[in-house]
Coordinates of C-alpha atoms in Angstrom, one line a residue:
M1 CA 14.1 -11.8 0.6
R2 CA 12.8 -9.4 -1.0
V3 CA 9.3 -8.2 -0.7
A4 CA 7.1 -5.4 -2.0
T5 CA 3.7 -3.4 -2.5
W6 CA 2.8 -1.6 -4.5
N7 CA -0.6 0.4 -5.5
V8 CA 0.3 0.4 -9.3
N9 CA -3.3 2.1 -10.1
S10 CA -4.0 0.1 -12.9
V11 CA -2.6 -2.5 -14.1
K12 CA -3.5 -2.0 -17.3
Q13 CA -2.2 1.3 -17.7
R14 CA 1.1 0.9 -16.5
H15 CA 1.8 -3.0 -17.2
P16 CA 5.1 -1.4 -18.9
R17 CA 6.2 -0.2 -15.9
L18 CA 5.8 -2.9 -13.6
L19 CA 8.1 -5.3 -15.8
E20 CA 10.6 -2.2 -15.8
W21 CA 10.2 -2.1 -12.5
L22 CA 10.3 -6.0 -12.0
D23 CA 13.5 -5.9 -13.7
Q24 CA 15.0 -3.4 -11.8
R25 CA 14.3 -4.0 -8.1
Q26 CA 14.1 -8.4 -8.8
P27 CA 11.8 -8.6 -5.5
D28 CA 10.7 -11.9 -4.5
V29 CA 7.4 -11.3 -3.2
V30 CA 5.1 -8.5 -4.6
C31 CA 1.8 -7.2 -3.4
L32 CA -0.2 -5.5 -6.2
Q33 CA -3.1 -2.5 -5.8
E34 CA -5.9 -1.5 -7.6
L35 CA -5.4 -3.7 -10.3
K36 CA -8.4 -2.9 -11.5
M37 CA -9.2 -4.9 -13.8
T38 CA -11.1 -8.8 -12.8
D39 CA -8.9 -12.5 -12.5
D40 CA -9.2 -13.1 -16.6
A41 CA -8.3 -9.7 -17.4
F42 CA -4.7 -9.6 -15.1
A43 CA -3.5 -13.3 -15.8
T44 CA -4.6 -13.1 -20.1
L45 CA -2.4 -9.2 -19.5
V46 CA 0.7 -9.9 -17.8
G47 CA 0.7 -14.0 -16.6
P48 CA 3.0 -14.9 -19.4
D49 CA 5.2 -12.0 -19.0
L50 CA 5.0 -13.6 -14.9
T51 CA 5.6 -16.7 -15.2
E52 CA 8.6 -15.3 -17.9
R53 CA 9.9 -13.9 -14.8
G54 CA 9.4 -17.2 -12.5
Y55 CA 6.6 -15.9 -10.4
E56 CA 3.8 -18.3 -9.2
F57 CA 0.3 -15.5 -9.1
T58 CA -2.6 -14.8 -7.7
S59 CA -5.4 -12.2 -7.6
A60 CA -9.0 -11.6 -6.9
G61 CA -10.1 -8.7 -8.8
Q62 CA -12.4 -6.8 -9.9
P63 CA -13.5 -4.9 -13.0
Q64 CA -12.9 -1.2 -12.8
W65 CA -12.4 -0.5 -9.7
N66 CA -10.0 -2.1 -6.7
G67 CA -8.5 -5.5 -7.5
V68 CA -5.3 -6.6 -5.7
A69 CA -2.5 -9.4 -6.3
L70 CA 0.2 -11.6 -4.6
L71 CA 3.2 -12.3 -6.7
S72 CA 6.4 -14.9 -5.2
R73 CA 8.7 -16.9 -6.5
V74 CA 8.9 -18.3 -2.8
G75 CA 5.6 -20.1 -3.3
L76 CA 2.5 -18.9 -3.5
D77 CA 0.8 -21.4 -1.1
D78 CA -2.5 -21.8 0.9
V79 CA -3.9 -19.0 -1.2
V80 CA -7.0 -16.8 0.6
P81 CA -8.8 -14.9 -1.4
G82 CA -11.0 -11.6 0.5
I83 CA -11.1 -11.2 4.3
P84 CA -13.5 -13.9 5.8
A85 CA -15.8 -11.5 7.6
A86 CA -15.0 -8.5 5.5
P87 CA -18.6 -6.5 4.8
A88 CA -20.1 -6.3 1.5
F89 CA -20.8 -2.2 0.5
G90 CA -22.9 -1.6 -1.1
T91 CA -25.7 2.1 -2.2
R92 CA -28.6 2.7 -2.3
D93 CA -28.9 2.1 -6.0
A94 CA -27.2 -0.9 -5.8
S95 CA -26.0 -4.4 -3.5
P96 CA -24.0 -5.0 -1.5
E97 CA -21.1 -6.3 -3.4
V98 CA -17.6 -7.8 -1.9
E99 CA -14.8 -6.2 -3.1
G100 CA -11.9 -7.2 -3.9
R101 CA -9.4 -5.6 -1.8
A102 CA -8.0 -8.1 0.0
V103 CA -5.7 -11.6 -0.6
S104 CA -3.3 -13.5 0.9
A105 CA -0.9 -16.4 0.8
V106 CA 2.6 -18.4 2.3
C107 CA 5.4 -17.2 0.8
G108 CA 8.9 -18.3 1.5
G109 CA 7.3 -19.2 5.2
I110 CA 5.9 -16.7 5.8
R111 CA 1.3 -15.7 5.3
V112 CA 2.0 -12.4 3.3
H113 CA -1.4 -10.0 2.9
S114 CA -1.9 -7.5 0.0
L115 CA -4.0 -4.9 1.1
Y116 CA -6.6 -2.3 -0.2
T117 CA -8.6 -0.5 2.9
P118 CA -11.7 1.2 2.0
N119 CA -10.7 4.8 1.5
G120 CA -13.5 6.2 3.9
R121 CA -14.3 8.7 1.5
E122 CA -15.9 11.4 3.9
V123 CA -16.4 11.4 7.2
D124 CA -19.2 9.2 8.9
S125 CA -19.9 8.4 5.9
D126 CA -21.7 5.0 4.6
H127 CA -17.7 4.4 2.9
Y128 CA -16.5 5.7 6.2
R129 CA -18.6 3.4 9.0
Y130 CA -17.5 0.5 6.3
K131 CA -13.7 0.7 6.3
L132 CA -13.9 0.6 10.1
A133 CA -16.0 -2.9 9.6
W134 CA -13.2 -4.0 7.6
L135 CA -10.7 -3.0 9.5
A136 CA -12.2 -5.1 12.2
A137 CA -12.8 -7.8 9.7
L138 CA -8.9 -8.1 9.2
R139 CA -7.8 -7.1 12.5
E140 CA -9.7 -11.2 13.5
Q141 CA -8.5 -12.9 10.4
I142 CA -5.1 -11.9 11.3
A143 CA -5.5 -12.8 15.1
A144 CA -6.6 -15.8 14.4
D145 CA -3.6 -16.9 12.4
D146 CA -0.6 -17.8 14.6
V147 CA 2.0 -18.3 11.7
P148 CA 4.8 -15.1 10.6
Q149 CA 3.1 -12.8 8.5
L150 CA 4.0 -9.9 6.5
V151 CA 0.8 -7.4 6.4
C152 CA 1.2 -5.1 2.9
G153 CA -0.9 -2.4 1.3
D154 CA -2.5 0.4 0.7
M155 CA -4.2 0.9 4.5
N156 CA -5.4 4.8 3.7
I157 CA -4.3 5.6 6.8
A158 CA -1.2 7.8 8.3
P159 CA -0.4 6.2 11.4
T160 CA 0.5 9.6 13.3
D161 CA 1.0 13.4 11.9
H162 CA 4.6 12.6 11.5
D163 CA 3.2 10.3 7.9
V164 CA 1.6 13.4 6.9
F165 CA 3.0 17.3 4.8
D166 CA 0.9 18.8 7.3
P167 CA -1.6 18.3 10.1
A168 CA -3.1 21.0 9.5
A169 CA -4.3 20.7 5.8
F170 CA -6.3 17.5 6.5
A171 CA -8.3 17.9 9.8
G172 CA -11.6 17.3 9.5
H173 CA -10.4 14.9 6.3
T174 CA -10.0 10.7 6.5
H175 CA -7.2 9.1 7.0
V176 CA -6.5 10.6 10.1
T177 CA -8.7 10.4 12.1
A178 CA -8.7 9.1 15.6
P179 CA -11.3 5.7 15.2
E180 CA -9.3 4.6 11.5
R181 CA -5.8 4.9 13.4
D182 CA -6.7 3.2 16.1
A183 CA -7.6 0.3 14.3
L184 CA -4.5 0.8 12.5
A185 CA -3.4 0.0 15.4
A186 CA -5.7 -2.7 17.3
L187 CA -3.6 -4.5 13.7
Q188 CA -0.6 -3.6 15.3
Q189 CA -1.2 -4.6 19.1
L190 CA -1.3 -8.0 17.8
G191 CA 2.7 -7.6 18.2
L192 CA 2.9 -6.1 14.3
R193 CA 5.5 -3.8 13.7
D194 CA 6.2 -0.8 11.3
V195 CA 9.1 -1.3 9.7
V196 CA 10.2 1.7 7.8
R197 CA 8.5 3.7 11.0
E198 CA 10.6 1.4 12.9
R199 CA 13.9 1.6 11.0
W200 CA 14.4 5.4 10.2
P201 CA 11.8 7.1 13.3
D202 CA 12.3 10.5 13.0
D203 CA 12.8 11.6 9.4
I204 CA 10.1 12.3 6.7
V205 CA 9.0 9.3 4.6
F206 CA 6.6 9.6 2.3
S207 CA 4.2 7.1 0.2
Y208 CA 1.7 8.5 -1.8
W209 CA 1.5 12.3 -3.3
D210 CA -1.5 13.4 -4.8
Y211 CA -0.8 13.9 -8.7
R212 CA -2.3 17.7 -8.4
A213 CA -0.9 20.5 -8.0
G214 CA 2.6 19.8 -8.0
M215 CA 2.6 17.8 -5.1
F216 CA 4.9 15.6 -5.3
Q217 CA 7.7 18.1 -6.8
K218 CA 6.6 20.2 -3.0
N219 CA 6.4 16.6 -0.7
Y220 CA 3.2 16.8 0.2
G221 CA 2.7 13.8 0.2
M222 CA 1.3 11.0 2.7
R223 CA 2.7 7.6 4.5
I224 CA 0.1 5.3 3.6
D225 CA 1.3 2.0 1.5
L226 CA 2.7 -0.1 5.0
I227 CA 4.5 -3.4 5.2
L228 CA 3.8 -5.2 8.7
A229 CA 5.4 -7.4 9.7
S230 CA 4.9 -10.3 13.0
G231 CA 8.1 -9.3 15.3
E232 CA 9.9 -13.1 14.1
V233 CA 9.9 -11.4 10.8
A234 CA 10.7 -7.8 11.5
D235 CA 13.5 -9.5 13.3
R236 CA 15.1 -10.5 10.1
R237 CA 14.6 -6.7 8.5
A238 CA 17.8 -5.7 7.0
A239 CA 16.7 -2.6 4.9
A240 CA 13.1 -0.9 5.0
W241 CA 12.5 2.1 2.3
V242 CA 10.0 3.8 -0.4
D243 CA 11.5 3.5 -3.4
R244 CA 10.5 6.8 -4.8
Q245 CA 12.2 6.6 -7.8
A246 CA 9.0 5.1 -9.5
R247 CA 7.5 7.8 -9.0
K248 CA 8.7 9.7 -11.5
G249 CA 8.5 9.7 -15.4
K250 CA 5.9 9.8 -17.3
G251 CA 2.4 8.3 -16.3
P252 CA 4.1 7.1 -13.1
S253 CA 1.1 6.0 -10.2
D254 CA 0.4 8.6 -7.7
H255 CA 2.4 5.6 -5.0
A256 CA 5.5 4.7 -4.7
P257 CA 6.6 0.9 -3.8
V258 CA 7.1 0.0 -0.3
V259 CA 10.1 -2.0 0.2
L260 CA 11.5 -4.8 2.6
D261 CA 14.5 -6.7 2.6
L262 CA 14.7 -9.2 4.9
D263 CA 18.2 -11.1 5.8
T264 CA 20.5 -9.6 3.4
A265 CA 19.9 -5.5 1.7
P266 CA 20.9 -5.9 -2.3
D267 CA 21.2 -1.9 -2.2
G268 CA 22.4 -1.5 0.7
D269 CA 20.7 0.2 4.2
V270 CA 19.2 2.2 1.7
G271 CA 16.1 4.9 2.5
P272 CA 14.2 6.0 3.8
M273 CA 13.4 7.4 0.7
V274 CA 15.3 6.0 -3.0
P275 CA 16.4 8.7 -4.2
P276 CA 15.5 11.5 -1.9
P277 CA 13.2 14.4 -2.7
S278 CA 14.9 17.4 -3.2
V279 CA 12.8 19.4 -0.7
G280 CA 12.7 17.8 3.4
R281 CA 9.4 18.9 4.8
P282 CA 8.8 22.7 3.1
T283 CA 6.9 25.6 5.2
T284 CA 3.2 24.7 4.2
R285 CA 0.7 27.3 6.0
G286 CA -2.3 27.6 4.5
V287 CA -1.8 25.1 1.5
K288 CA -5.1 23.0 1.4
L289 CA -5.2 19.3 -1.0
P290 CA -6.6 19.7 -3.9
Q291 CA -9.7 18.7 -3.5
A292 CA -10.4 20.7 -0.9
R293 CA -9.5 24.0 -3.7

């Protein structure tokens, strides 16, 4: 069974690319993030194409921002939209709302979560505190379920300094702070294993590259899109890799899909990034993130 997670950064903009990728990689279960549309709009735009390809689907959409979905060709049972104890987020100018950031269902005997963790924006901001509270609620949800689980999605956290192109460039920014990493580690303490890093413990592996400043071409990336598997599922891993090919070409998402093959590996034990970048971990001394320029 092939499971994949992909932040598509707008289904409307990447509808043809999504379908092309589904046809090429033939995943059995797909977790999507950043739909940027309502459930009705998602069903209208891609629903017929997904049904034609044999997928059942469910989503927790939101107009303009956020939104997650699950596609499955191995069953889609006991759908749970959202996180029961998740906090809402609001600003001084808007009432709090529950954002479209989570949906889960049982697919092929495994509870699969498609997640879009809040970004955090700035350290110690209201959105940062919201991120940590959201992750705590997610941990409660996962801890309460005793079925095999896959936690998939854009976690907006790089687990260690090894998962960013230059730790110094990220100093003072979100995604790498101790509280965020501690929250991610608390999830893993429930018995969830990082299948990509477990397979490639010492390799450079990224899943996100900013659109600006030639970050993709320079391989100035981060690994923030994760698949965490409970032990009985992780033991079935035949391959775990990042489909870097999907980040190439015209109008890509800034994220690449992460793929987990269970039991068999149709493409072989490939990875960690396919195809590998033309550069490894180049000298990055003095490099600043585009948003910090």
